[in-house]
Coordinates of C-alpha atoms in Angstrom, one line a residue:
X1 CA 4.5 111.5 0.5
X2 CA 8.0 110.2 0.7
X3 CA 8.8 106.0 0.1
X4 CA 11.9 105.1 0.8
X5 CA 12.0 101.0 -0.1
X6 CA 14.4 98.3 -2.3
X7 CA 12.2 96.2 -3.4
X8 CA 8.8 96.3 -5.2
X9 CA 6.9 97.3 -2.5
X10 CA 8.4 100.4 -2.4
X11 CA 7.3 101.4 -6.1
X12 CA 4.3 99.5 -5.9
X13 CA 3.8 102.0 -3.0
X14 CA 4.5 105.3 -5.2
X15 CA 2.2 104.5 -8.0
X16 CA -0.7 103.4 -5.7
X17 CA -0.1 107.2 -3.4
X18 CA -0.1 109.2 -6.9
X19 CA -3.0 106.8 -9.0
X20 CA -5.7 106.3 -6.5
X21 CA -5.0 109.7 -3.8
X22 CA -3.5 112.0 -6.3
X23 CA -0.7 112.7 -3.5
X24 CA 2.9 114.2 -4.6
X25 CA 5.5 111.6 -3.9
X26 CA 9.3 111.5 -3.6
X27 CA 10.1 107.7 -4.3
X28 CA 13.7 107.4 -2.2
X29 CA 15.3 103.9 -4.3
X30 CA 18.9 103.0 -3.9
X31 CA 20.8 103.4 -6.6
X32 CA 20.9 101.8 -10.1
X33 CA 24.0 100.3 -9.8
X34 CA 23.1 98.7 -6.0
X35 CA 20.1 97.4 -6.6
X36 CA 18.9 94.1 -6.5
X37 CA 16.6 94.6 -9.2
X38 CA 17.8 97.5 -11.7
X39 CA 14.6 96.5 -14.3
X40 CA 12.5 98.2 -11.3
X41 CA 13.9 101.3 -11.4
X42 CA 13.4 102.1 -14.7
X43 CA 10.0 100.3 -14.5
X44 CA 9.0 102.5 -12.0
X45 CA 10.7 106.1 -14.5
X46 CA 8.0 104.8 -17.0
X47 CA 5.3 104.5 -14.3
X48 CA 6.1 107.8 -12.7
X49 CA 6.1 109.3 -16.6
X50 CA 2.4 107.7 -17.7
X51 CA 0.8 108.3 -14.2
X52 CA 1.7 111.9 -14.8
X53 CA -0.7 111.8 -18.0
X54 CA -3.7 110.9 -16.6
X55 CA -3.5 113.0 -13.5
X56 CA -2.4 116.2 -16.2
X57 CA -4.9 114.9 -18.1
X58 CA -7.5 114.7 -16.0
X59 CA -6.6 117.7 -14.3
X60 CA -7.1 119.7 -17.2
X61 CA -10.8 118.1 -16.8
X62 CA -11.6 119.1 -13.5
X63 CA -10.2 122.3 -13.5
X64 CA -7.7 121.9 -11.3
X65 CA -4.8 123.0 -11.9
X66 CA -2.3 120.6 -11.4
X67 CA 0.5 123.1 -13.4
X68 CA 2.0 121.2 -17.0
X69 CA 5.3 121.0 -17.0
X70 CA 6.7 118.3 -13.9
X71 CA 9.4 117.0 -16.5
X72 CA 13.0 118.4 -15.9
X73 CA 13.7 115.2 -15.5
X74 CA 14.0 112.9 -12.4
X75 CA 16.9 112.5 -11.4
X76 CA 18.5 111.2 -8.0
X77 CA 19.1 114.9 -6.8
X78 CA 16.3 116.1 -8.5
X79 CA 15.8 119.5 -6.5
X80 CA 13.2 119.9 -3.4
X81 CA 11.0 122.2 -5.5
X82 CA 8.9 119.6 -7.9
X83 CA 5.8 120.6 -9.9
X84 CA 2.7 118.8 -8.9
X85 CA 2.2 115.9 -11.7
X86 CA 4.2 112.9 -11.1
X87 CA 6.9 110.9 -9.5
X88 CA 10.0 112.1 -8.2
X89 CA 12.5 109.6 -8.4
X90 CA 15.8 110.0 -6.3
X91 CA 18.8 107.5 -6.3
X92 CA 21.0 106.7 -2.5
X93 CA 22.2 104.6 -1.4
X94 CA 21.2 103.9 2.3
X95 CA 18.4 106.7 4.2
X96 CA 20.7 108.3 5.9
X97 CA 19.7 112.6 7.5
X98 CA 20.8 113.6 4.2
X99 CA 19.2 111.0 1.9
X100 CA 15.9 112.2 4.4
X101 CA 16.4 115.9 3.7
X102 CA 17.0 116.2 0.1
X103 CA 13.8 114.0 -0.1
X104 CA 11.6 116.9 1.9
X105 CA 10.8 114.8 5.2
X106 CA 10.8 117.7 6.6
X107 CA 8.1 119.1 4.8
X108 CA 6.4 116.7 4.2
X109 CA 3.3 114.7 5.3
X110 CA 3.8 111.0 6.2
X111 CA 7.3 108.7 5.4
X112 CA 7.0 104.7 4.1
X113 CA 10.4 103.3 5.0
X114 CA 9.4 99.6 3.0
X115 CA 12.6 98.3 2.8
X116 CA 13.0 95.0 3.8
X117 CA 15.5 95.2 6.8
X118 CA 13.9 96.4 10.5
X119 CA 16.9 97.8 11.4
X120 CA 17.3 100.1 8.4
X121 CA 13.8 101.1 8.3
X122 CA 14.1 101.8 12.5
X123 CA 17.7 103.7 11.7
X124 CA 15.6 106.0 9.4
X125 CA 12.2 106.2 11.4
X126 CA 14.5 107.7 13.7
X127 CA 16.3 110.1 11.8
X128 CA 13.2 111.2 11.0
X129 CA 11.4 111.6 13.9
X130 CA 14.1 114.4 14.8
X131 CA 14.1 116.2 11.4
X132 CA 9.9 116.5 11.4
X133 CA 8.4 115.7 14.9
X134 CA 4.9 116.0 12.9
X135 CA 5.8 113.4 10.3
X136 CA 2.8 110.5 9.8
X137 CA 5.1 107.5 9.5
X138 CA 5.3 104.3 8.3
X139 CA 7.6 100.8 8.7
X140 CA 7.4 97.9 7.2
X141 CA 8.6 95.6 9.7
X142 CA 8.3 91.9 9.9
X143 CA 9.6 91.3 13.8
X144 CA 5.4 92.1 15.3
X145 CA 6.2 92.2 18.7
X146 CA 10.0 94.9 17.8
X147 CA 7.0 97.2 15.7
X148 CA 5.0 97.6 18.7
X149 CA 7.7 98.4 20.7
X150 CA 8.8 101.1 18.2
X151 CA 5.4 102.3 17.8
X152 CA 5.1 103.3 20.8
X153 CA 9.0 104.6 21.2
X154 CA 8.1 106.2 18.4
X155 CA 4.5 107.9 19.3
X156 CA 5.9 109.0 22.5
X157 CA 8.5 111.7 20.6
X158 CA 6.4 113.2 18.1
X159 CA 4.4 113.9 21.9
X160 CA 6.9 115.6 23.4
X161 CA 8.2 117.3 20.6
X162 CA 4.5 118.6 19.7
X163 CA 4.4 119.9 23.4
X164 CA 0.4 119.0 23.1
X165 CA 0.6 115.8 21.4
X166 CA -2.1 116.6 18.5
X167 CA 0.8 116.0 16.1
X168 CA -1.5 118.3 13.9
X169 CA 0.7 119.7 10.4
X170 CA 1.4 123.2 10.4
X171 CA -0.9 124.0 6.8
X172 CA -4.1 122.3 8.7
X173 CA -4.9 119.5 6.1
X174 CA -5.2 117.7 9.7
X175 CA -2.2 115.2 9.3
X176 CA -1.2 113.9 12.6
X177 CA 2.0 112.1 13.4
X178 CA 1.2 108.5 14.0
X179 CA 3.6 105.6 13.8
X180 CA 2.1 102.2 12.4
X181 CA 4.2 99.6 12.0
X182 CA 3.4 97.1 8.8
X183 CA 4.3 93.7 7.8
X184 CA 4.0 92.8 4.2
X185 CA 4.2 89.0 4.7
X186 CA 1.2 89.7 7.9
X187 CA -0.5 91.6 5.0
X188 CA -0.3 89.1 2.7
X189 CA -0.5 86.0 4.3
X190 CA -4.1 85.6 4.5
X191 CA -5.3 86.5 1.3
X192 CA -2.7 83.5 0.5
X193 CA -4.0 81.0 3.2
X194 CA -7.5 81.5 2.6
X195 CA -7.8 79.9 -1.3
X196 CA -6.9 76.7 0.7
X197 CA -9.9 76.7 2.6
X198 CA -12.7 74.4 1.1
X199 CA -15.6 77.1 -0.2
X200 CA -13.7 79.9 0.9
X201 CA -11.5 82.2 -1.2
X202 CA -10.7 85.0 1.4
X203 CA -9.7 85.3 5.2
X204 CA -9.3 88.6 6.8
X205 CA -7.9 88.2 10.9
X206 CA -7.0 91.2 13.1
X207 CA -6.9 90.6 16.9
X208 CA -9.7 88.6 18.2
X209 CA -12.1 89.6 14.7
X210 CA -11.6 87.3 11.9
X211 CA -13.4 87.2 9.1
X212 CA -13.9 85.1 5.6
X213 CA -15.3 85.9 2.5
X214 CA -16.9 83.1 0.8
X215 CA -17.7 82.8 -3.1
X216 CA -21.3 82.1 -3.4
X217 CA -22.8 80.7 -6.8
X218 CA -25.1 82.7 -9.2
X219 CA -28.2 82.1 -6.8
X220 CA -30.7 81.7 -10.3
X221 CA -33.4 83.2 -8.0
X222 CA -32.2 86.5 -7.5
X223 CA -31.1 87.2 -4.1
X224 CA -29.2 84.6 -2.1
X225 CA -31.9 83.2 1.8
X226 CA -28.5 84.1 3.3
X227 CA -26.6 86.7 2.5
X228 CA -24.1 86.7 5.6
X229 CA -23.2 90.2 7.0
X230 CA -23.1 91.9 3.6
X231 CA -22.5 91.8 -0.4
X232 CA -18.7 92.3 -0.5
X233 CA -18.6 92.3 -4.8
X234 CA -20.4 89.8 -7.7
X235 CA -18.1 88.3 -9.5
X236 CA -16.9 88.5 -13.8
X237 CA -19.8 87.3 -15.4
X238 CA -18.7 83.7 -17.4
X239 CA -21.5 83.3 -19.4
X240 CA -20.7 83.2 -23.2
X241 CA -17.4 85.0 -22.1
X242 CA -14.2 83.3 -22.7
X243 CA -11.0 82.8 -20.2
X244 CA -11.2 85.9 -18.0
X245 CA -14.1 87.6 -19.9
X246 CA -13.7 91.8 -20.2
X247 CA -16.5 93.0 -17.5
X248 CA -14.7 92.6 -14.4
X249 CA -16.0 92.3 -10.7
X250 CA -18.8 94.9 -9.1
X251 CA -17.1 95.8 -5.3
X252 CA -19.8 96.9 -3.2
X253 CA -23.1 96.4 -4.9
X254 CA -26.4 98.2 -3.7
X255 CA -29.3 96.1 -3.5
X256 CA -31.1 96.4 -6.5
X257 CA -27.2 95.0 -8.5
X258 CA -27.6 91.9 -5.9
X259 CA -30.8 91.4 -7.2
X260 CA -30.3 91.4 -10.5
X261 CA -28.1 89.8 -10.6
X262 CA -28.8 86.6 -10.6
X263 CA -26.8 85.2 -13.2
X264 CA -22.7 86.4 -11.3
X265 CA -21.3 84.6 -8.2
X266 CA -21.7 87.3 -5.3
X267 CA -19.0 87.5 -2.6
X268 CA -20.4 87.1 0.8
X269 CA -18.8 88.1 4.1
X270 CA -19.1 86.2 7.1
X271 CA -17.9 86.2 10.3
X272 CA -15.7 82.8 12.5
X273 CA -16.0 82.5 15.4
X274 CA -12.4 81.0 16.7
X275 CA -11.3 80.1 19.9
X276 CA -7.5 79.1 18.7
X277 CA -5.8 76.2 17.5
X278 CA -7.4 73.1 18.1
X279 CA -5.8 70.4 15.6
X280 CA -5.3 67.3 17.4
X281 CA -1.8 65.6 18.0
X282 CA -2.8 62.2 17.8
X283 CA -6.0 60.0 17.6
X284 CA -7.5 57.4 20.3
X285 CA -8.1 58.3 24.4
X286 CA -4.7 58.6 25.0
X287 CA -3.1 61.4 22.5
X288 CA 1.1 61.1 24.1
X289 CA 1.2 56.9 23.6
X290 CA -0.3 57.9 19.4
X291 CA 2.9 60.3 19.5
X292 CA 5.7 58.2 21.5
X293 CA 4.8 55.2 18.8
X294 CA 4.3 55.3 14.9
X295 CA 0.6 53.4 12.9
X296 CA 2.4 50.3 12.9
X297 CA 4.6 49.8 16.4
X298 CA 0.9 50.0 18.0
X299 CA -0.3 47.5 16.0
X300 CA 2.5 44.4 16.3
X301 CA 1.7 45.5 20.5
X302 CA -1.8 44.6 20.1
X303 CA -1.2 41.7 18.4
X304 CA 1.5 40.0 20.9
X305 CA -1.0 40.8 23.8
X306 CA -3.7 39.1 22.5
X307 CA -1.1 36.2 22.0
X308 CA -0.2 36.3 25.6
X309 CA -3.7 36.5 26.3
X310 CA -4.6 33.7 24.0
X311 CA -1.7 31.4 25.2
X312 CA -2.8 32.1 29.0
X313 CA -6.9 30.7 27.7
X314 CA -5.1 27.5 26.4
X315 CA -3.0 27.2 29.1
X316 CA -6.2 27.2 31.6
X317 CA -8.1 25.5 29.5
X318 CA -5.8 22.8 28.9
X319 CA -4.1 22.0 32.4
X320 CA -7.8 23.5 34.1
X321 CA -5.5 25.2 36.6
X322 CA -7.1 28.8 38.0
X323 CA -6.6 31.2 35.2
X324 CA -4.3 34.1 37.3
X325 CA -2.2 30.9 37.7
X326 CA -2.3 29.9 34.3
X327 CA -1.5 34.3 33.4
X328 CA 1.8 33.2 35.1
X329 CA 3.0 30.7 34.0
X330 CA 2.5 32.4 30.7
X331 CA 4.5 35.3 31.5
X332 CA 7.5 33.2 32.6
X333 CA 7.7 31.0 29.6
X334 CA 7.6 34.2 27.2
X335 CA 10.3 35.4 29.7
X336 CA 12.1 32.3 29.7
X337 CA 12.4 32.3 33.0
X338 CA 13.4 28.5 34.0
X339 CA 10.6 26.6 35.2
X340 CA 10.5 23.8 32.3
X341 CA 7.1 21.7 31.9
X342 CA 9.4 17.9 32.5
X343 CA 7.0 15.7 33.3
X344 CA 3.8 18.0 32.3
X345 CA 1.4 16.9 29.8
X346 CA 1.9 17.1 26.1
X347 CA -0.7 20.2 26.2
X348 CA 1.6 21.9 28.6
X349 CA 4.9 21.5 26.9
X350 CA 3.5 22.1 23.7
X351 CA 2.2 25.7 25.0
X352 CA 5.2 26.4 26.8
X353 CA 7.3 25.9 23.0
X354 CA 4.3 28.3 21.4
X355 CA 4.9 30.6 24.5
X356 CA 9.1 30.6 24.2
X357 CA 8.4 31.4 21.0
X358 CA 6.5 34.6 21.9
X359 CA 8.7 35.8 23.9
X360 CA 11.8 35.5 20.6
X361 CA 9.2 37.9 19.1
X362 CA 8.7 40.4 21.9
X363 CA 12.1 41.3 22.2
X364 CA 12.2 42.7 18.4
X365 CA 9.5 44.8 19.3
X366 CA 9.9 45.8 22.9
X367 CA 13.9 47.2 21.3
X368 CA 11.8 48.8 19.2
X369 CA 9.0 50.4 21.0
X370 CA 12.1 51.4 23.0
X371 CA 13.8 53.5 20.5
X372 CA 11.5 54.8 18.8
X373 CA 10.4 56.2 22.0
X374 CA 13.9 57.9 22.3
X375 CA 14.0 58.6 19.0
X376 CA 10.8 60.2 19.7
X377 CA 12.2 62.4 22.5
X378 CA 15.5 63.4 21.4
X379 CA 13.9 65.3 17.9
X380 CA 10.6 66.6 20.0
X381 CA 12.6 69.7 18.5
X382 CA 13.7 68.6 14.7
X383 CA 11.0 68.0 11.6
X384 CA 8.7 66.1 11.2
X385 CA 7.8 63.7 8.3
X386 CA 5.4 63.7 6.0
X387 CA 2.3 60.0 7.8
X388 CA 1.4 56.9 6.4
X389 CA -1.8 58.5 4.5
X390 CA -1.8 61.8 4.7
X391 CA -4.3 63.6 2.2
X392 CA -6.4 66.7 1.6
X393 CA -3.7 68.5 2.8
X394 CA -1.8 71.9 1.5
X395 CA 1.5 71.7 0.5
X396 CA 3.7 74.8 0.7
X397 CA 6.4 75.7 -1.1
X398 CA 8.5 77.8 0.8
X399 CA 9.1 78.4 4.2
X400 CA 10.4 82.5 4.6
X401 CA 9.4 85.3 5.4
X402 CA 5.9 84.9 3.9
X403 CA 5.8 81.4 4.3
X404 CA 6.0 81.6 7.2
X405 CA 3.4 83.7 8.0
X406 CA 0.9 81.7 5.3
X407 CA 2.1 78.4 7.9
X408 CA 0.7 80.2 10.5
X409 CA -2.8 81.4 9.5
X410 CA -3.4 77.8 8.0
X411 CA -2.3 76.0 11.3
X412 CA -5.3 78.3 13.0
X413 CA -8.0 77.6 10.6
X414 CA -7.0 73.7 11.6
X415 CA -5.7 73.2 7.6
X416 CA -3.2 70.0 7.5
X417 CA 0.0 71.4 6.2
X418 CA 3.1 69.9 4.9
X419 CA 6.5 72.0 4.2
X420 CA 8.4 71.5 1.3
X421 CA 12.1 74.2 1.8
X422 CA 15.4 73.4 0.4
X423 CA 17.0 75.8 2.8
X424 CA 17.6 73.5 6.3
X425 CA 18.8 77.5 8.0
X426 CA 15.5 78.8 6.4
X427 CA 13.3 81.4 9.5
X428 CA 10.6 79.4 9.1
X429 CA 11.8 76.1 10.0
X430 CA 11.3 77.0 14.0
X431 CA 7.6 77.9 13.1
X432 CA 7.1 74.3 11.8
X433 CA 9.7 73.2 14.2
X434 CA 7.0 74.3 17.5
X435 CA 3.9 74.0 15.3
X436 CA 4.8 70.6 14.6
X437 CA 4.3 70.7 11.0
X438 CA 5.4 67.8 8.9
X439 CA 8.3 69.3 6.3
X440 CA 10.9 67.9 3.4
X441 CA 13.5 69.4 2.9
X442 CA 14.6 69.2 -0.9
X443 CA 14.7 71.4 -4.1
X444 CA 11.3 71.2 -5.2
X445 CA 13.1 71.8 -8.5
X446 CA 14.2 68.1 -7.8
X447 CA 12.5 65.0 -9.4
X448 CA 10.7 63.2 -6.0
X449 CA 10.5 66.8 -3.3
X450 CA 7.0 66.5 -4.3
X451 CA 6.0 63.4 -4.1
X452 CA 7.8 63.0 -0.3
X453 CA 5.0 66.0 0.6
X454 CA 2.5 63.7 -0.6
X455 CA 0.9 66.1 -3.4
X456 CA -0.5 63.3 -5.3
X457 CA -3.1 63.0 -1.9
X458 CA -2.7 66.9 -1.9
X459 CA -5.6 69.0 -2.0
X460 CA -3.8 72.5 -2.6
X461 CA 0.1 73.7 -3.0
X462 CA 0.8 77.2 -2.2
X463 CA 3.9 78.4 -4.0
X464 CA 5.5 81.1 -2.0
X465 CA 9.3 81.0 -2.2
X466 CA 11.4 84.0 -2.9
X467 CA 12.4 82.6 -6.6
X468 CA 9.6 83.3 -9.4
X469 CA 10.4 80.7 -12.0
X470 CA 11.2 77.7 -8.9
X471 CA 7.0 78.3 -8.1
X472 CA 5.8 78.4 -11.0
X473 CA 8.0 74.9 -12.0
X474 CA 6.7 73.9 -8.8
X475 CA 3.3 74.4 -10.3
X476 CA 3.6 73.0 -13.7
X477 CA 5.1 69.6 -11.7
X478 CA 2.7 69.8 -9.6
X479 CA -0.7 70.3 -12.2
X480 CA 1.1 67.3 -14.2
X481 CA 0.6 64.8 -11.2
X482 CA -3.0 66.1 -10.6
X483 CA -4.6 68.3 -13.2
X484 CA -7.4 69.0 -11.0
X485 CA -5.2 70.4 -8.1
X486 CA -5.7 73.6 -6.4
X487 CA -2.5 75.5 -7.2
X488 CA -1.9 79.1 -5.5
X489 CA 1.9 80.8 -6.3
X490 CA 2.9 83.6 -5.0
X491 CA 5.5 86.2 -8.5
X492 CA 7.0 89.2 -7.6
X493 CA 5.9 91.5 -10.7
X494 CA 2.0 91.8 -10.6
X495 CA 2.1 91.7 -14.4
X496 CA 4.1 88.2 -14.7
X497 CA 1.2 87.2 -12.3
X498 CA -1.3 87.8 -14.3
X499 CA -0.2 86.7 -17.2
X500 CA 0.5 83.2 -15.8
X501 CA -3.0 82.9 -14.3
X502 CA -4.9 83.8 -17.5
X503 CA -2.7 80.5 -18.7
X504 CA -2.6 78.2 -16.5
X505 CA -6.5 79.0 -16.3
X506 CA -6.9 78.2 -19.8
X507 CA -4.9 75.3 -19.8
X508 CA -6.6 73.6 -17.1
X509 CA -10.3 75.7 -17.2
X510 CA -11.5 72.7 -14.4
X511 CA -9.1 74.0 -11.8
X512 CA -8.6 76.3 -9.6
X513 CA -5.5 78.5 -10.4
X514 CA -4.5 82.0 -8.3
X515 CA -1.6 83.7 -8.9
X516 CA -0.1 86.6 -6.5
X517 CA 1.9 89.6 -6.2
X518 CA 2.7 90.6 -2.6
X519 CA 3.3 94.0 -3.7
X520 CA 0.2 94.1 -5.1
X521 CA -1.9 92.3 -1.5
X522 CA 0.3 95.0 0.7
X523 CA 0.3 98.0 -0.9
X524 CA -3.3 99.4 -0.4
X525 CA -2.2 98.4 3.5
X526 CA 0.2 101.1 3.2
X527 CA -0.8 103.9 1.3
X528 CA -4.1 103.9 3.6
X529 CA -2.3 103.9 6.3
X530 CA 0.4 106.6 4.8
X531 CA -3.1 108.8 4.1
X532 CA -3.9 108.4 8.2
X533 CA -6.4 105.9 8.4
X534 CA -6.1 102.6 10.6
X535 CA -6.9 98.9 7.7
X536 CA -7.8 96.5 8.7
X537 CA -7.0 94.3 5.7
X538 CA -7.3 93.7 2.7
X539 CA -9.5 91.4 -0.2
X540 CA -8.2 90.7 -3.1
X541 CA -11.1 89.9 -5.3
X542 CA -10.3 88.8 -8.4
X543 CA -7.5 91.5 -9.8
X544 CA -8.8 94.1 -7.8
X545 CA -8.7 94.7 -3.9
X546 CA -10.7 96.1 -1.4
X547 CA -10.3 97.3 1.7
X548 CA -11.2 97.2 5.1
X549 CA -11.3 100.2 7.8
X550 CA -12.0 101.9 10.7
X551 CA -12.6 105.0 10.5
X552 CA -13.7 108.3 13.1
X553 CA -16.8 109.0 12.5
X554 CA -16.0 112.3 13.9
X555 CA -14.6 115.3 10.9
X556 CA -16.2 112.9 7.8
X557 CA -19.7 114.9 6.4
X558 CA -20.0 111.9 4.4
X559 CA -20.3 110.4 8.2
X560 CA -22.0 111.6 10.4
X561 CA -25.4 113.1 11.4
X562 CA -25.8 110.2 8.9
X563 CA -27.8 106.9 8.8
X564 CA -26.1 103.9 8.2
X565 CA -28.2 103.2 4.9
X566 CA -27.5 107.2 4.1
X567 CA -23.9 106.9 4.4
X568 CA -23.6 103.4 2.0
X569 CA -22.7 105.0 -1.4
X570 CA -22.3 101.5 -3.9
X571 CA -19.4 101.0 -5.3
X572 CA -17.2 102.9 -3.2
X573 CA -17.5 102.7 0.6
X574 CA -19.7 100.8 3.4
X575 CA -20.8 101.3 7.0
X576 CA -20.8 97.6 8.2
X577 CA -20.0 97.3 11.9
X578 CA -19.8 100.4 14.5
X579 CA -16.8 99.4 18.1
X580 CA -18.4 99.3 21.1
X581 CA -17.1 100.2 24.2
X582 CA -17.0 99.6 28.0
X583 CA -17.1 96.2 30.3
X584 CA -17.5 94.3 26.9
X585 CA -15.5 96.3 24.4
X586 CA -16.3 94.6 20.7
X587 CA -18.2 95.3 17.4
X588 CA -21.4 96.1 16.8
X589 CA -22.7 93.7 13.6
X590 CA -26.4 94.5 13.5
X591 CA -26.7 98.0 13.0
X592 CA -29.5 98.7 11.2
X593 CA -29.7 100.8 7.9
X594 CA -31.7 103.6 10.5
X595 CA -29.0 103.7 13.0
X596 CA -27.4 107.9 12.7
X597 CA -24.2 107.6 13.1
X598 CA -21.9 109.6 15.9
X599 CA -19.2 112.1 15.6
X600 CA -18.0 110.0 18.8
X601 CA -18.5 106.7 17.2
X602 CA -15.7 104.3 15.1
X603 CA -17.1 101.9 12.4
X604 CA -15.4 99.2 10.6
X605 CA -16.4 99.8 7.0
X606 CA -15.5 98.3 3.7
X607 CA -14.1 100.5 0.5
X608 CA -12.6 100.6 -2.5
X609 CA -9.2 101.9 -2.7
X610 CA -11.3 104.8 -4.6
X611 CA -13.6 104.9 -2.3
X612 CA -11.6 105.7 0.8
X613 CA -9.6 108.0 -1.1
X614 CA -12.4 110.0 -1.6
X615 CA -14.1 109.8 1.2
X616 CA -11.0 110.8 3.7
X617 CA -8.5 111.4 2.2
X618 CA -7.9 115.0 1.0
X619 CA -9.1 115.5 -2.6
X620 CA -12.6 114.0 -0.5
X621 CA -12.3 117.1 1.5
X622 CA -11.2 119.5 -0.9
X623 CA -14.2 117.9 -3.6
X624 CA -16.7 118.4 0.0

């Protein structure tokens, strides 16, 4: 496996491939003096050495060989023939043809291009496809529409180069020349956005499929009355344990574990029907009227109408004329049309004076209505301000690559959002403008910015900027305002995220705190794609990750010919649904345990990372 990248995702992905799947990995990173984060390269070398020792020890215990000595120095220009036993680190300024050839792309099974720049990844992918038509490619692209076209183009090039489109590798290991385009933002956004949901901690969306993992409190009586689609995990026990506990969650438990775990909270999978965004733009029978005029102006107009009607009724009662004529004369007086009530009764003259006064009051109200309506049309493409009285919303800090995806997820889930962004040219402002989401422009570290976003009445704070210190400062300030506020902060380094999470949870035990590393959330999906499966997404369960994948049953003895109940392995994998074809394609979730999986079936399953490696990886086939 070859991984090329310039940030933490590349290092996390290399460690994932080596530690979970046991693959030989070459990690290509920019030269140390050009790297944006030089310490990451040092940590990668340390992680590689640690993984070398772990894998070598495991190989000695299992008798798989694995050769020692992978030492030899992992220099930036290490030779291609690297002993199996670690991550080979190679430094290259850019992934050009010479660098890819030196990394061994011509002999590799898979290549991941996870640079932060889309153009760099596309250029390298085109070069790699030419060097090795049978190579499996995994690209990190932010532009999803462009990613679809690039995926089709590279797959077509591989099919033409191989002649038959089969793409299998020369050694018969089953690796096919496929192209997968992923986005770390799309992979991590559901997990970040889901924490803002009431009673829901995790959401997975792919096409027309929307799933959510709901955390349920301990039942106390054994099995929950509504297990949903499946029980995904038993959470760490909290009784008698300090902050954090040491036991950890139990992923994919069997029926006996669920029955005996009555004192532990569970994570249950539920399917949610989704028909698109339905947030209203206004209230009442005329939402267009509400969108044009503010609430105070609408009340002023209503008061003026009531005043005019009262004057018309009073004129009718005083003079005894026809009600329509009374209303007409009131309007004449209101608009100061010259028809003085000379020689009329005193009551008529008083009412005319009052109508004239009401007309003077009406003039600024009408002017304000016109200006506000014109301003609404003029600023339809500009940013909205948080409305007065807003509460129960989510404050989203940062509208960069991750924040934009999180904003889209929140709006799809009908969650009211107020965004805070310091850069007036941020890429997510266009999305916020299109979705008519209120935005506060300003530096969150400055006093008054979070107050403008109504943080004191917010339901949750999502801090997803690219600066760890900014996210942490915003969370600490928000907690000072609202100690019980639910906070989620994105942190670059996973170790730092763990430390912050534990500290905040200990300091505020009654508040919900989540710290997330995007690379930690996205790396399993990228690693799964490199191993050749369609990863639908991932759910974080405390500090572990549960993967969801669509897998062809054919060729996998652990699935083919077995019933759903027999194919289930507690703690490793579980079949959830079967894809149906025909006139109404979809997913069949009500599979009985007695259903026999056929070779032509394609199933959706939940699995741990190691379970998926054992089920579908080369290591699993060798063991079988």
